[in-house]
Amino acid sequence: MSTPHPVITIDGPAASGKSSIARLVAQRLGFTYVNTGNMYRAVTWAVLQAGVDPQDAEAVRSATSSILIESPVVEGQTQVCIAGHSLTDADLNSDPVNRAVSFIARLNEVRERLVAEQRVLVLLGPLVMEGRDIGSVVFPQSPHKIYIDASEEVRASRRGAQGHADQIAERDRLDKQRKNSPLIVPAGATVIDNSYITLDQAVEQVIAALKL
Ligand code: CDP
Ligand code: CDP
């Protein structure tokens, strides 16, 4: 089923450069940028706020079933609001959220909710949507699929330079091995390794690969 507007899907492992590249591509094309990782991070933030153990699947299901998530667009990109509260970058990227998010993201109920929210966003207009399963599950019919990669060493050093204590290898392991929507290179995606190129060069490669 085709979408009413084009969706550029960008997937890849942790700290590969997805968000930076997706934001710049969206700015260049005048599309709305959607960071779906922030939606999984927001649900995780709410679970931790409620004092629930992120590895207790039953408790997480019951804590998340009634959470209200909204994605208002501010300056060309979606924000994440939980129960009317707009979450900051510090809320979304805290060490406890980094540690817990892949446990929350492997639950079927959480994924079904968020995938449904993500599909509705295409009504906003043309999108650049970035995450782990955007080209494989959320918009598999999109002809504009990109997979951003970088070596594990480069990714760890980039995340370290951002000042976050983030066990990216462990998160990648959980994200690649889960049953529901594991991180894969989606069928038909153009793979761009940006270990040794600048952000601007990566953006040029993405734009060149698109068949818009
Ligand atoms: O920015 P970074 O690559 O470190 O992570 P993120 O994109 O903010 O995603 C955080 C976590 O959310 C990932 O490690 C996955 O567990 C989960 N996620 C997912 O399962 N599916 C998505 N479409 C996006 C994120
Ligand atoms: O969204 P994701 O976790 O995949 O990565 P990111 O947050 O966009 O990028 C992680 C860090 O690497 C940021 O500080 C980017 O500016 C930097 N980066 C870079 O220096 N050169 C690249 N070619 C790509 C990203």
mmCIF file of C-alpha atoms and ligand atoms in Angstrom:
data_model
loop_
_atom_site.group_PDB
_atom_site.id
_atom_site.type_symbol
_atom_site.label_atom_id
_atom_site.label_comp_id
_atom_site.label_asym_id
_atom_site.label_seq_id
_atom_site.Cartn_x
_atom_site.Cartn_y
_atom_site.Cartn_z
ATOM 1 C CA MET A 1 0.000 0.000 0.000
ATOM 2 C CA SER A 2 1.559 3.335 -0.981
ATOM 3 C CA THR A 3 1.640 6.316 1.386
ATOM 4 C CA PRO A 4 0.017 9.714 0.683
ATOM 5 C CA HIS A 5 3.463 11.396 0.936
ATOM 6 C CA PRO A 6 7.034 10.125 0.438
ATOM 7 C CA VAL A 7 8.795 8.634 3.480
ATOM 8 C CA ILE A 8 12.589 8.375 3.533
ATOM 9 C CA THR A 9 13.426 5.566 5.944
ATOM 10 C CA ILE A 10 16.775 5.626 7.769
ATOM 11 C CA ASP A 11 17.801 2.685 9.968
ATOM 12 C CA GLY A 12 21.052 1.643 11.608
ATOM 13 C CA PRO A 13 22.827 0.727 14.850
ATOM 14 C CA ALA A 14 23.406 2.964 17.869
ATOM 15 C CA ALA A 15 25.486 6.123 17.378
ATOM 16 C CA SER A 16 25.959 5.456 13.658
ATOM 17 C CA GLY A 17 24.971 9.027 12.779
ATOM 18 C CA LYS A 18 21.306 8.356 11.891
ATOM 19 C CA SER A 19 19.805 11.320 13.750
ATOM 20 C CA SER A 20 22.326 13.886 12.545
ATOM 21 C CA ILE A 21 22.063 12.691 8.940
ATOM 22 C CA ALA A 22 18.255 12.369 9.029
ATOM 23 C CA ARG A 23 17.855 15.893 10.441
ATOM 24 C CA LEU A 24 20.105 17.425 7.756
ATOM 25 C CA VAL A 25 18.449 15.477 4.922
ATOM 26 C CA ALA A 26 15.017 16.610 6.170
ATOM 27 C CA GLN A 27 16.189 20.244 6.307
ATOM 28 C CA ARG A 28 17.615 20.032 2.781
ATOM 29 C CA LEU A 29 14.387 18.597 1.362
ATOM 30 C CA GLY A 30 11.928 20.532 3.558
ATOM 31 C CA PHE A 31 10.545 17.239 4.955
ATOM 32 C CA THR A 32 9.520 16.670 8.606
ATOM 33 C CA TYR A 33 12.095 14.760 10.653
ATOM 34 C CA VAL A 34 10.880 11.975 12.974
ATOM 35 C CA ASN A 35 13.250 10.334 15.495
ATOM 36 C CA THR A 36 11.445 7.131 16.493
ATOM 37 C CA GLY A 37 14.158 6.218 19.015
ATOM 38 C CA ASN A 38 12.898 9.154 21.061
ATOM 39 C CA MET A 39 9.440 7.540 21.189
ATOM 40 C CA TYR A 40 10.900 4.309 22.666
ATOM 41 C CA ARG A 41 13.034 6.441 24.982
ATOM 42 C CA ALA A 42 9.962 8.420 26.126
ATOM 43 C CA VAL A 43 8.038 5.253 27.007
ATOM 44 C CA THR A 44 11.133 4.043 28.887
ATOM 45 C CA TRP A 45 11.366 7.361 30.747
ATOM 46 C CA ALA A 46 7.701 6.952 31.819
ATOM 47 C CA VAL A 47 8.315 3.360 32.986
ATOM 48 C CA LEU A 48 11.272 4.478 35.099
ATOM 49 C CA GLN A 49 9.302 7.454 36.472
ATOM 50 C CA ALA A 50 6.622 4.984 37.605
ATOM 51 C CA GLY A 51 9.257 3.002 39.495
ATOM 52 C CA VAL A 52 8.706 -0.099 37.356
ATOM 53 C CA ASP A 53 11.512 -2.620 36.735
ATOM 54 C CA PRO A 54 12.211 -2.403 32.943
ATOM 55 C CA GLN A 55 12.929 -6.148 32.802
ATOM 56 C CA ASP A 56 9.578 -7.077 34.387
ATOM 57 C CA ALA A 57 7.569 -7.466 31.158
ATOM 58 C CA GLU A 58 4.163 -7.817 32.869
ATOM 59 C CA ALA A 59 4.684 -4.700 35.004
ATOM 60 C CA VAL A 60 5.902 -2.749 31.963
ATOM 61 C CA ARG A 61 2.848 -3.822 29.923
ATOM 62 C CA SER A 62 0.489 -2.651 32.599
ATOM 63 C CA ALA A 63 2.389 0.622 33.197
ATOM 64 C CA THR A 64 2.481 1.478 29.482
ATOM 65 C CA SER A 65 -1.005 0.418 28.375
ATOM 66 C CA SER A 66 -2.582 3.753 29.266
ATOM 67 C CA ILE A 67 0.315 6.129 28.507
ATOM 68 C CA LEU A 68 -0.704 9.005 26.214
ATOM 69 C CA ILE A 69 2.002 9.777 23.624
ATOM 70 C CA GLU A 70 1.833 12.772 21.308
ATOM 71 C CA SER A 71 4.226 13.942 18.575
ATOM 72 C CA PRO A 72 3.723 17.684 17.943
ATOM 73 C CA VAL A 73 5.909 19.190 15.191
ATOM 74 C CA VAL A 74 8.228 21.999 16.324
ATOM 75 C CA GLU A 75 10.625 23.616 13.820
ATOM 76 C CA GLY A 76 10.412 20.784 11.304
ATOM 77 C CA GLN A 77 10.755 17.865 13.690
ATOM 78 C CA THR A 78 8.471 15.884 15.940
ATOM 79 C CA GLN A 79 8.835 16.220 19.709
ATOM 80 C CA VAL A 80 7.676 13.595 22.192
ATOM 81 C CA CYS A 81 5.088 14.445 24.838
ATOM 82 C CA ILE A 82 3.957 12.000 27.496
ATOM 83 C CA ALA A 83 0.645 12.901 29.128
ATOM 84 C CA GLY A 84 1.097 16.489 27.904
ATOM 85 C CA HIS A 85 4.646 16.781 29.301
ATOM 86 C CA SER A 86 7.276 17.610 26.657
ATOM 87 C CA LEU A 87 10.446 15.578 27.278
ATOM 88 C CA THR A 88 13.878 17.204 27.014
ATOM 89 C CA ASP A 89 17.040 15.742 25.435
ATOM 90 C CA ALA A 90 18.371 15.240 28.974
ATOM 91 C CA ASP A 91 15.267 13.189 29.908
ATOM 92 C CA LEU A 92 15.509 11.076 26.749
ATOM 93 C CA ASN A 93 19.255 10.413 26.781
ATOM 94 C CA SER A 94 19.898 9.809 30.488
ATOM 95 C CA ASP A 95 22.043 6.849 31.528
ATOM 96 C CA PRO A 96 19.074 4.957 33.081
ATOM 97 C CA VAL A 97 17.089 5.349 29.847
ATOM 98 C CA ASN A 98 20.074 4.172 27.751
ATOM 99 C CA ARG A 99 20.354 1.080 29.934
ATOM 100 C CA ALA A 100 16.640 0.199 29.908
ATOM 101 C CA VAL A 101 15.324 1.191 26.475
ATOM 102 C CA SER A 102 16.153 -2.021 24.573
ATOM 103 C CA PHE A 103 14.271 -4.097 27.162
ATOM 104 C CA ILE A 104 11.171 -1.949 26.724
ATOM 105 C CA ALA A 105 11.522 -1.895 22.914
ATOM 106 C CA ARG A 106 11.439 -5.682 22.592
ATOM 107 C CA LEU A 107 7.878 -5.973 23.956
ATOM 108 C CA ASN A 108 5.241 -6.646 21.271
ATOM 109 C CA GLU A 109 2.614 -4.414 22.903
ATOM 110 C CA VAL A 110 4.979 -1.422 23.062
ATOM 111 C CA ARG A 111 6.071 -1.883 19.444
ATOM 112 C CA GLU A 112 2.497 -2.255 18.143
ATOM 113 C CA ARG A 113 1.485 1.003 19.851
ATOM 114 C CA LEU A 114 4.459 2.977 18.587
ATOM 115 C CA VAL A 115 4.425 1.566 15.044
ATOM 116 C CA ALA A 116 0.759 2.594 14.765
ATOM 117 C CA GLU A 117 1.629 6.125 15.992
ATOM 118 C CA GLN A 118 4.508 6.302 13.491
ATOM 119 C CA ARG A 119 2.351 5.255 10.524
ATOM 120 C CA VAL A 120 -0.191 7.975 11.282
ATOM 121 C CA LEU A 121 2.544 10.633 11.115
ATOM 122 C CA VAL A 122 2.683 10.291 7.321
ATOM 123 C CA LEU A 123 -0.494 12.383 7.260
ATOM 124 C CA LEU A 124 1.695 15.348 8.318
ATOM 125 C CA GLY A 125 3.378 15.408 4.885
ATOM 126 C CA PRO A 126 6.707 14.136 3.473
ATOM 127 C CA LEU A 127 8.873 12.575 6.205
ATOM 128 C CA VAL A 128 12.401 11.491 7.005
ATOM 129 C CA MET A 129 11.837 8.830 9.673
ATOM 130 C CA GLU A 130 14.760 7.245 11.483
ATOM 131 C CA GLY A 131 15.061 4.207 13.796
ATOM 132 C CA ARG A 132 15.659 0.441 13.669
ATOM 133 C CA ASP A 133 12.668 -1.024 11.788
ATOM 134 C CA ILE A 134 11.417 1.850 9.657
ATOM 135 C CA GLY A 135 12.335 0.340 6.271
ATOM 136 C CA SER A 136 11.644 -3.248 7.347
ATOM 137 C CA VAL A 137 8.367 -2.940 9.303
ATOM 138 C CA VAL A 138 6.918 0.574 9.604
ATOM 139 C CA PHE A 139 7.085 1.593 5.903
ATOM 140 C CA PRO A 140 8.389 -1.483 4.035
ATOM 141 C CA GLN A 141 6.707 -0.255 0.847
ATOM 142 C CA SER A 142 8.812 2.927 0.716
ATOM 143 C CA PRO A 143 11.171 3.073 -2.288
ATOM 144 C CA HIS A 144 13.477 5.435 -0.330
ATOM 145 C CA LYS A 145 15.334 3.225 2.158
ATOM 146 C CA ILE A 146 18.737 3.970 3.688
ATOM 147 C CA TYR A 147 20.802 1.990 6.212
ATOM 148 C CA ILE A 148 23.484 4.036 7.997
ATOM 149 C CA ASP A 149 26.415 2.091 9.412
ATOM 150 C CA ALA A 150 29.785 2.802 11.055
ATOM 151 C CA SER A 151 32.348 0.587 12.769
ATOM 152 C CA GLU A 152 31.770 -0.264 16.426
ATOM 153 C CA GLU A 153 34.944 1.610 17.459
ATOM 154 C CA VAL A 154 33.918 4.781 15.617
ATOM 155 C CA ARG A 155 30.399 4.613 17.043
ATOM 156 C CA ALA A 156 31.623 4.112 20.605
ATOM 157 C CA SER A 157 34.025 7.014 20.284
ATOM 158 C CA ARG A 158 31.353 9.320 18.789
ATOM 159 C CA ARG A 159 28.910 8.502 21.610
ATOM 160 C CA GLY A 160 31.694 8.994 24.189
ATOM 161 C CA ALA A 161 32.458 12.399 22.668
ATOM 162 C CA GLN A 162 28.790 13.327 23.224
ATOM 163 C CA GLY A 163 29.376 12.745 26.958
ATOM 164 C CA HIS A 164 26.997 9.798 27.363
ATOM 165 C CA ALA A 165 27.779 6.583 29.204
ATOM 166 C CA ASP A 166 26.010 4.358 26.691
ATOM 167 C CA GLN A 167 26.720 0.634 26.314
ATOM 168 C CA ILE A 168 26.041 0.672 22.584
ATOM 169 C CA ALA A 169 27.362 -2.855 21.923
ATOM 170 C CA GLU A 170 24.899 -4.314 24.432
ATOM 171 C CA ARG A 171 22.006 -2.283 22.992
ATOM 172 C CA ASP A 172 22.903 -3.415 19.461
ATOM 173 C CA ARG A 173 23.010 -7.030 20.613
ATOM 174 C CA LEU A 174 19.525 -6.782 22.147
ATOM 175 C CA ASP A 175 18.164 -4.854 19.137
ATOM 176 C CA LYS A 176 19.556 -7.337 16.589
ATOM 177 C CA GLN A 177 18.558 -10.491 18.477
ATOM 178 C CA ARG A 178 15.000 -9.669 19.501
ATOM 179 C CA LYS A 179 12.180 -11.650 17.878
ATOM 180 C CA ASN A 180 9.930 -8.717 17.007
ATOM 181 C CA SER A 181 11.351 -6.331 14.375
ATOM 182 C CA PRO A 182 15.078 -6.898 14.912
ATOM 183 C CA LEU A 183 17.552 -4.419 13.464
ATOM 184 C CA ILE A 184 18.349 -5.629 9.916
ATOM 185 C CA VAL A 185 19.331 -4.060 6.621
ATOM 186 C CA PRO A 186 15.869 -3.711 5.038
ATOM 187 C CA ALA A 187 15.315 -5.299 1.601
ATOM 188 C CA GLY A 188 16.176 -2.737 -1.057
ATOM 189 C CA ALA A 189 18.014 -0.341 1.298
ATOM 190 C CA THR A 190 21.128 1.564 0.240
ATOM 191 C CA VAL A 191 23.853 0.944 2.854
ATOM 192 C CA ILE A 192 26.076 3.933 3.643
ATOM 193 C CA ASP A 193 29.083 3.388 5.918
ATOM 194 C CA ASN A 194 30.003 6.768 7.362
ATOM 195 C CA SER A 195 32.886 5.689 9.610
ATOM 196 C CA TYR A 196 35.396 7.818 7.743
ATOM 197 C CA ILE A 197 33.360 10.505 6.017
ATOM 198 C CA THR A 198 31.952 13.778 7.344
ATOM 199 C CA LEU A 199 28.308 14.388 8.087
ATOM 200 C CA ASP A 200 28.022 16.586 4.990
ATOM 201 C CA GLN A 201 29.480 13.844 2.805
ATOM 202 C CA ALA A 202 27.062 11.325 4.312
ATOM 203 C CA VAL A 203 24.134 13.654 3.602
ATOM 204 C CA GLU A 204 25.295 14.021 -0.038
ATOM 205 C CA GLN A 205 25.436 10.226 -0.388
ATOM 206 C CA VAL A 206 21.915 9.855 1.012
ATOM 207 C CA ILE A 207 20.490 12.501 -1.334
ATOM 208 C CA ALA A 208 22.308 10.905 -4.296
ATOM 209 C CA ALA A 209 20.836 7.482 -3.445
ATOM 210 C CA LEU A 210 17.218 8.703 -3.276
ATOM 211 C CA LYS A 211 14.907 8.270 -6.219
ATOM 212 C CA LEU A 212 12.638 11.190 -5.413
HETATM 213 O O1 CDP B 1 20.381 7.250 18.947
HETATM 214 P P1 CDP B 1 20.632 5.794 19.213
HETATM 215 O O2 CDP B 1 20.952 5.071 17.946
HETATM 216 O O3 CDP B 1 21.596 5.532 20.295
HETATM 217 O O4 CDP B 1 19.273 5.169 19.745
HETATM 218 P P2 CDP B 1 17.783 5.561 19.389
HETATM 219 O O5 CDP B 1 17.599 5.619 17.920
HETATM 220 O O6 CDP B 1 17.416 6.744 20.196
HETATM 221 O O7 CDP B 1 16.976 4.280 19.900
HETATM 222 C C1 CDP B 1 16.977 3.900 21.261
HETATM 223 C C2 CDP B 1 16.483 2.465 21.356
HETATM 224 O O8 CDP B 1 15.112 2.418 20.972
HETATM 225 C C3 CDP B 1 17.191 1.462 20.455
HETATM 226 O O9 CDP B 1 18.378 0.928 21.035
HETATM 227 C C4 CDP B 1 16.100 0.388 20.272
HETATM 228 O O10 CDP B 1 16.061 -0.497 21.372
HETATM 229 C C5 CDP B 1 14.813 1.218 20.289
HETATM 230 N N1 CDP B 1 14.282 1.514 18.954
HETATM 231 C C6 CDP B 1 13.553 0.521 18.324
HETATM 232 O O11 CDP B 1 13.452 -0.590 18.838
HETATM 233 N N2 CDP B 1 12.942 0.779 17.134
HETATM 234 C C7 CDP B 1 13.055 1.980 16.557
HETATM 235 N N3 CDP B 1 12.420 2.212 15.404
HETATM 236 C C8 CDP B 1 13.813 3.000 17.163
HETATM 237 C C9 CDP B 1 14.440 2.726 18.371
HETATM 238 O O1 CDP B 2 21.357 8.890 15.848
HETATM 239 P P1 CDP B 2 22.570 8.067 16.082
HETATM 240 O O2 CDP B 2 22.659 7.559 17.485
HETATM 241 O O3 CDP B 2 22.752 6.975 15.068
HETATM 242 O O4 CDP B 2 23.861 9.002 15.868
HETATM 243 P P2 CDP B 2 24.005 10.590 16.063
HETATM 244 O O5 CDP B 2 23.544 10.984 17.409
HETATM 245 O O6 CDP B 2 23.438 11.306 14.877
HETATM 246 O O7 CDP B 2 25.591 10.730 15.925
HETATM 247 C C1 CDP B 2 26.471 10.477 16.998
HETATM 248 C C2 CDP B 2 27.584 11.538 16.964
HETATM 249 O O8 CDP B 2 28.452 11.273 15.858
HETATM 250 C C3 CDP B 2 27.073 12.973 16.796
HETATM 251 O O9 CDP B 2 27.806 13.820 17.660
HETATM 252 C C4 CDP B 2 27.414 13.279 15.340
HETATM 253 O O10 CDP B 2 27.680 14.651 15.120
HETATM 254 C C5 CDP B 2 28.685 12.473 15.117
HETATM 255 N N1 CDP B 2 28.941 12.109 13.711
HETATM 256 C C6 CDP B 2 30.117 12.488 13.086
HETATM 257 O O11 CDP B 2 30.955 13.139 13.727
HETATM 258 N N2 CDP B 2 30.362 12.181 11.772
HETATM 259 C C7 CDP B 2 29.494 11.459 11.072
HETATM 260 N N3 CDP B 2 29.770 11.148 9.795
HETATM 261 C C8 CDP B 2 28.282 11.048 11.684
HETATM 262 C C9 CDP B 2 28.021 11.381 13.009
#
